[in-house]
Amino acid sequence: MFGPLSIIGGFFIRTLLWLIPAIAIWFWFGDFFSAPISWLAGEAMTALFPGWVYGYEIEGSNVSLHTTVPAPNLPPGVFGELAPEISALKYGFGLPLLAALLLASRACGIWWKLPLSALLLLPFQAWGICLNWLLVVGIQYGRWSQTVTYFTDGHANLIGLGYQVGYLILPMLIPVMLWFLLERHFFTKIVFDGALAGVVSGEPAPTDECAITSSQGQAPAAPGNGRSG
């Protein structure tokens, strides 16, 4: 009833199938996977804005920024400081997506490619948390924080743009770009050449890059020297 799947179709289905357990594992151990993101974001804000940021606190997958901005709407005689809390999981879902892509493409050396990719993802994930904090402090509570942060309307526009990039674009774009850089042979040798060979010969192309790499290192067999009788 259904014909054989193309290479790209099979890769797409494998990605979806791997994505389900990858997201489940990532969410189940969310506190572990989000801790480096929260730490990097907190350290970056403390270093970049020492005038009004004096620390941060990690509680599970949430991280709070401690600021000297006066908290608004408090009862008379009560004083407090603004401490916006962000869930790091909002910006960390690129890791299970990248893991699913590597597994679906049957990547060689996934034991080092996945940890390396996780490290490379950290700055972009921390970017999202930092810009979310700045959005809360500089825009949502800008009327109360301006005397402390000295943010102008131009700063608010840049913060809004950076937040959109960090929330809508980077979490999806960076994992795909890293996968493409690590598995570019999948595109050049499997998707393009394999699809073209399948159209010409009618035979499915191999999808195991490890097997392709090993077979390329073998020398072709020498032709026989015997004479026919």
mmCIF file of C-alpha atoms in Angstrom:
data_model
loop_
_atom_site.group_PDB
_atom_site.id
_atom_site.type_symbol
_atom_site.label_atom_id
_atom_site.label_comp_id
_atom_site.label_asym_id
_atom_site.label_seq_id
_atom_site.Cartn_x
_atom_site.Cartn_y
_atom_site.Cartn_z
ATOM 1 C CA MET A 1 0.000 0.000 0.000
ATOM 2 C CA PHE A 2 2.802 2.380 0.890
ATOM 3 C CA GLY A 3 6.043 2.616 -1.055
ATOM 4 C CA PRO A 4 9.463 2.673 0.556
ATOM 5 C CA LEU A 5 10.348 5.831 2.401
ATOM 6 C CA SER A 6 12.873 8.218 0.949
ATOM 7 C CA ILE A 7 16.064 8.916 2.871
ATOM 8 C CA ILE A 8 14.784 12.295 4.002
ATOM 9 C CA GLY A 9 11.398 10.825 4.954
ATOM 10 C CA GLY A 10 13.011 8.112 7.024
ATOM 11 C CA PHE A 11 15.266 10.654 8.715
ATOM 12 C CA PHE A 12 12.255 12.830 9.561
ATOM 13 C CA ILE A 13 10.361 9.913 11.107
ATOM 14 C CA ARG A 14 13.413 8.784 13.084
ATOM 15 C CA THR A 15 13.850 12.326 14.396
ATOM 16 C CA LEU A 16 10.264 12.409 15.662
ATOM 17 C CA LEU A 17 10.624 8.993 17.268
ATOM 18 C CA TRP A 18 13.868 9.946 19.011
ATOM 19 C CA LEU A 19 12.515 13.338 20.041
ATOM 20 C CA ILE A 20 9.840 11.825 22.294
ATOM 21 C CA PRO A 21 12.194 9.972 24.686
ATOM 22 C CA ALA A 22 14.780 12.766 24.436
ATOM 23 C CA ILE A 23 12.268 15.351 25.662
ATOM 24 C CA ALA A 24 11.038 12.981 28.376
ATOM 25 C CA ILE A 25 14.574 12.424 29.713
ATOM 26 C CA TRP A 26 15.411 16.134 29.464
ATOM 27 C CA PHE A 27 12.241 17.137 31.330
ATOM 28 C CA TRP A 28 12.596 14.419 33.977
ATOM 29 C CA PHE A 29 16.135 15.572 34.763
ATOM 30 C CA GLY A 30 15.319 19.224 34.147
ATOM 31 C CA ASP A 31 16.998 20.442 37.322
ATOM 32 C CA PHE A 32 20.289 18.838 36.257
ATOM 33 C CA PHE A 33 20.245 20.071 32.669
ATOM 34 C CA SER A 34 19.122 23.599 33.543
ATOM 35 C CA ALA A 35 21.695 24.186 36.311
ATOM 36 C CA PRO A 36 24.594 25.143 33.965
ATOM 37 C CA ILE A 37 22.332 27.486 31.996
ATOM 38 C CA SER A 38 21.110 29.211 35.152
ATOM 39 C CA TRP A 39 24.638 29.499 36.531
ATOM 40 C CA LEU A 40 26.022 31.026 33.336
ATOM 41 C CA ALA A 41 23.140 33.486 33.033
ATOM 42 C CA GLY A 42 23.459 34.564 36.666
ATOM 43 C CA GLU A 43 27.212 35.035 36.421
ATOM 44 C CA ALA A 44 26.835 37.028 33.203
ATOM 45 C CA MET A 45 24.281 39.414 34.710
ATOM 46 C CA THR A 46 26.356 39.873 37.860
ATOM 47 C CA ALA A 47 29.425 40.727 35.793
ATOM 48 C CA LEU A 48 27.670 42.968 33.250
ATOM 49 C CA PHE A 49 25.467 44.953 35.638
ATOM 50 C CA PRO A 50 27.281 45.170 38.978
ATOM 51 C CA GLY A 51 25.584 48.478 39.767
ATOM 52 C CA TRP A 52 22.144 46.960 40.329
ATOM 53 C CA VAL A 53 22.623 43.151 40.274
ATOM 54 C CA TYR A 54 24.195 41.616 43.344
ATOM 55 C CA GLY A 55 23.447 37.907 42.991
ATOM 56 C CA TYR A 56 21.168 35.122 41.858
ATOM 57 C CA GLU A 57 19.548 32.026 43.326
ATOM 58 C CA ILE A 58 18.907 28.670 41.656
ATOM 59 C CA GLU A 59 15.957 26.601 42.860
ATOM 60 C CA GLY A 60 15.438 23.520 40.744
ATOM 61 C CA SER A 61 14.930 24.595 37.163
ATOM 62 C CA ASN A 62 14.096 28.188 38.184
ATOM 63 C CA VAL A 63 16.619 30.957 38.725
ATOM 64 C CA SER A 64 15.976 34.313 40.416
ATOM 65 C CA LEU A 65 17.970 37.484 39.880
ATOM 66 C CA HIS A 66 18.637 39.620 42.959
ATOM 67 C CA THR A 67 18.606 43.333 42.162
ATOM 68 C CA THR A 68 18.608 46.635 43.985
ATOM 69 C CA VAL A 69 15.547 47.818 42.035
ATOM 70 C CA PRO A 70 12.778 48.758 44.481
ATOM 71 C CA ALA A 71 9.827 46.393 44.265
ATOM 72 C CA PRO A 72 6.625 48.241 43.308
ATOM 73 C CA ASN A 73 3.106 48.042 44.728
ATOM 74 C CA LEU A 74 4.120 47.222 48.290
ATOM 75 C CA PRO A 75 2.083 48.223 51.359
ATOM 76 C CA PRO A 76 3.112 51.428 53.140
ATOM 77 C CA GLY A 77 6.147 50.938 55.328
ATOM 78 C CA VAL A 78 7.194 47.744 53.530
ATOM 79 C CA PHE A 79 10.326 47.767 51.388
ATOM 80 C CA GLY A 80 11.547 45.118 49.011
ATOM 81 C CA GLU A 81 13.726 44.555 45.988
ATOM 82 C CA LEU A 82 12.766 43.232 42.592
ATOM 83 C CA ALA A 83 13.839 39.587 42.072
ATOM 84 C CA PRO A 84 12.473 38.252 38.754
ATOM 85 C CA GLU A 85 12.319 34.475 38.477
ATOM 86 C CA ILE A 86 12.791 32.652 35.167
ATOM 87 C CA SER A 87 12.408 28.977 34.262
ATOM 88 C CA ALA A 88 15.545 27.818 32.473
ATOM 89 C CA LEU A 89 13.592 25.035 30.765
ATOM 90 C CA LYS A 90 12.027 27.658 28.479
ATOM 91 C CA TYR A 91 15.382 28.074 26.780
ATOM 92 C CA GLY A 92 16.916 24.601 27.190
ATOM 93 C CA PHE A 93 14.814 22.479 24.844
ATOM 94 C CA GLY A 94 17.446 22.767 22.109
ATOM 95 C CA LEU A 95 19.422 19.969 23.786
ATOM 96 C CA PRO A 96 16.828 17.188 23.283
ATOM 97 C CA LEU A 97 16.202 18.465 19.758
ATOM 98 C CA LEU A 98 19.905 18.236 18.951
ATOM 99 C CA ALA A 99 20.141 14.773 20.533
ATOM 100 C CA ALA A 100 17.224 13.569 18.404
ATOM 101 C CA LEU A 101 18.841 14.936 15.223
ATOM 102 C CA LEU A 102 22.169 13.247 15.967
ATOM 103 C CA LEU A 103 20.523 9.928 16.791
ATOM 104 C CA ALA A 104 18.262 10.087 13.752
ATOM 105 C CA SER A 105 21.226 10.730 11.442
ATOM 106 C CA ARG A 106 23.105 7.826 13.076
ATOM 107 C CA ALA A 107 26.056 10.073 13.797
ATOM 108 C CA CYS A 108 29.472 8.579 14.356
ATOM 109 C CA GLY A 109 31.133 9.705 17.583
ATOM 110 C CA ILE A 110 27.900 10.793 19.236
ATOM 111 C CA TRP A 111 29.595 10.141 22.582
ATOM 112 C CA TRP A 112 31.677 13.304 22.082
ATOM 113 C CA LYS A 113 29.471 15.254 19.681
ATOM 114 C CA LEU A 114 26.519 15.483 22.058
ATOM 115 C CA PRO A 115 28.480 16.738 25.127
ATOM 116 C CA LEU A 116 30.378 19.209 22.942
ATOM 117 C CA SER A 117 27.127 20.473 21.435
ATOM 118 C CA ALA A 118 25.604 20.838 24.889
ATOM 119 C CA LEU A 119 28.501 23.096 25.906
ATOM 120 C CA LEU A 120 28.201 25.148 22.733
ATOM 121 C CA LEU A 121 24.477 25.622 23.345
ATOM 122 C CA LEU A 122 24.985 27.111 26.816
ATOM 123 C CA PRO A 123 25.797 30.729 25.817
ATOM 124 C CA PHE A 124 22.750 30.959 23.556
ATOM 125 C CA GLN A 125 20.470 29.462 26.192
ATOM 126 C CA ALA A 126 21.864 31.826 28.824
ATOM 127 C CA TRP A 127 21.249 34.678 26.373
ATOM 128 C CA GLY A 128 17.524 33.932 26.545
ATOM 129 C CA ILE A 129 17.439 33.995 30.337
ATOM 130 C CA CYS A 130 19.446 37.224 30.553
ATOM 131 C CA LEU A 131 17.253 39.023 28.037
ATOM 132 C CA ASN A 132 14.155 37.774 29.825
ATOM 133 C CA TRP A 133 15.452 39.285 33.050
ATOM 134 C CA LEU A 134 16.234 42.539 31.261
ATOM 135 C CA LEU A 135 12.761 42.546 29.756
ATOM 136 C CA VAL A 136 11.176 42.282 33.192
ATOM 137 C CA VAL A 137 13.439 44.848 34.832
ATOM 138 C CA GLY A 138 13.900 47.317 32.004
ATOM 139 C CA ILE A 139 10.496 47.218 30.275
ATOM 140 C CA GLN A 140 7.808 45.681 32.475
ATOM 141 C CA TYR A 141 9.083 47.540 35.551
ATOM 142 C CA GLY A 142 10.901 50.286 33.674
ATOM 143 C CA ARG A 143 9.086 53.070 35.489
ATOM 144 C CA TRP A 144 10.479 51.906 38.835
ATOM 145 C CA SER A 145 13.883 50.676 37.658
ATOM 146 C CA GLN A 146 14.982 53.589 35.467
ATOM 147 C CA THR A 147 16.528 55.504 38.345
ATOM 148 C CA VAL A 148 18.693 52.466 39.131
ATOM 149 C CA THR A 149 19.423 50.907 35.729
ATOM 150 C CA TYR A 150 19.485 54.171 33.698
ATOM 151 C CA PHE A 151 17.870 52.375 30.759
ATOM 152 C CA THR A 152 16.551 54.655 28.011
ATOM 153 C CA ASP A 153 13.927 54.059 25.336
ATOM 154 C CA GLY A 154 16.712 52.991 22.985
ATOM 155 C CA HIS A 155 17.859 50.404 25.492
ATOM 156 C CA ALA A 156 14.284 49.159 25.819
ATOM 157 C CA ASN A 157 14.030 48.656 22.053
ATOM 158 C CA LEU A 158 17.278 46.697 21.984
ATOM 159 C CA ILE A 159 16.166 44.588 24.934
ATOM 160 C CA GLY A 160 12.878 43.806 23.227
ATOM 161 C CA LEU A 161 14.652 42.788 20.027
ATOM 162 C CA GLY A 162 17.187 40.671 21.879
ATOM 163 C CA TYR A 163 14.423 38.961 23.831
ATOM 164 C CA GLN A 164 12.563 38.028 20.644
ATOM 165 C CA VAL A 165 15.750 36.607 19.124
ATOM 166 C CA GLY A 166 16.593 34.663 22.283
ATOM 167 C CA TYR A 167 13.074 33.284 22.731
ATOM 168 C CA LEU A 168 11.819 32.659 19.180
ATOM 169 C CA ILE A 169 14.899 32.120 16.995
ATOM 170 C CA LEU A 170 17.989 30.922 18.859
ATOM 171 C CA PRO A 171 16.443 27.919 20.716
ATOM 172 C CA MET A 172 15.490 26.293 17.389
ATOM 173 C CA LEU A 173 18.124 27.686 15.034
ATOM 174 C CA ILE A 174 21.318 26.983 16.995
ATOM 175 C CA PRO A 175 20.692 23.224 17.539
ATOM 176 C CA VAL A 176 19.976 22.753 13.826
ATOM 177 C CA MET A 177 23.092 24.725 12.867
ATOM 178 C CA LEU A 178 25.275 22.705 15.234
ATOM 179 C CA TRP A 179 23.855 19.467 13.887
ATOM 180 C CA PHE A 180 24.514 20.613 10.329
ATOM 181 C CA LEU A 181 28.133 21.485 11.167
ATOM 182 C CA LEU A 182 28.713 18.166 12.892
ATOM 183 C CA GLU A 183 26.842 16.062 10.323
ATOM 184 C CA ARG A 184 27.453 17.920 7.062
ATOM 185 C CA HIS A 185 28.470 14.614 5.466
ATOM 186 C CA PHE A 186 24.888 13.505 5.969
ATOM 187 C CA PHE A 187 23.832 16.247 3.590
ATOM 188 C CA THR A 188 26.565 15.873 1.003
ATOM 189 C CA LYS A 189 26.936 12.069 0.909
ATOM 190 C CA ILE A 190 23.553 10.766 2.039
ATOM 191 C CA VAL A 191 20.809 13.253 1.227
ATOM 192 C CA PHE A 192 22.041 14.655 -2.091
ATOM 193 C CA ASP A 193 24.179 11.880 -3.547
ATOM 194 C CA GLY A 194 22.052 9.146 -2.032
ATOM 195 C CA ALA A 195 18.787 10.578 -3.310
ATOM 196 C CA LEU A 196 20.307 11.100 -6.767
ATOM 197 C CA ALA A 197 21.696 7.555 -6.851
ATOM 198 C CA GLY A 198 18.345 6.180 -5.749
ATOM 199 C CA VAL A 199 16.590 7.963 -8.594
ATOM 200 C CA VAL A 200 19.098 6.789 -11.195
ATOM 201 C CA SER A 201 19.607 3.188 -10.107
ATOM 202 C CA GLY A 202 16.378 2.574 -8.260
ATOM 203 C CA GLU A 203 18.308 1.197 -5.285
ATOM 204 C CA PRO A 204 18.201 2.773 -1.805
ATOM 205 C CA ALA A 205 21.429 4.407 -0.710
ATOM 206 C CA PRO A 206 23.088 3.430 2.563
ATOM 207 C CA THR A 207 22.290 5.649 5.517
ATOM 208 C CA ASP A 208 25.028 4.589 7.910
ATOM 209 C CA GLU A 209 27.802 7.184 7.716
ATOM 210 C CA CYS A 210 30.111 4.983 9.792
ATOM 211 C CA ALA A 211 29.793 2.162 7.262
ATOM 212 C CA ILE A 212 30.385 4.578 4.389
ATOM 213 C CA THR A 213 33.488 6.004 6.032
ATOM 214 C CA SER A 214 34.968 2.563 6.681
ATOM 215 C CA SER A 215 34.197 1.281 3.198
ATOM 216 C CA GLN A 216 35.912 4.268 1.615
ATOM 217 C CA GLY A 217 39.196 3.276 3.223
ATOM 218 C CA GLN A 218 39.236 -0.165 1.520
ATOM 219 C CA ALA A 219 41.164 -0.527 -1.705
ATOM 220 C CA PRO A 220 39.315 -1.958 -4.724
ATOM 221 C CA ALA A 221 40.020 -5.580 -5.565
ATOM 222 C CA ALA A 222 42.524 -6.173 -8.361
ATOM 223 C CA PRO A 223 41.121 -7.719 -11.536
ATOM 224 C CA GLY A 224 41.964 -11.361 -12.202
ATOM 225 C CA ASN A 225 44.910 -12.247 -14.465
ATOM 226 C CA GLY A 226 43.707 -15.695 -15.547
ATOM 227 C CA ARG A 227 43.159 -16.563 -19.206
ATOM 228 C CA SER A 228 40.067 -18.122 -20.527
ATOM 229 C CA GLY A 229 40.407 -21.559 -21.886
#
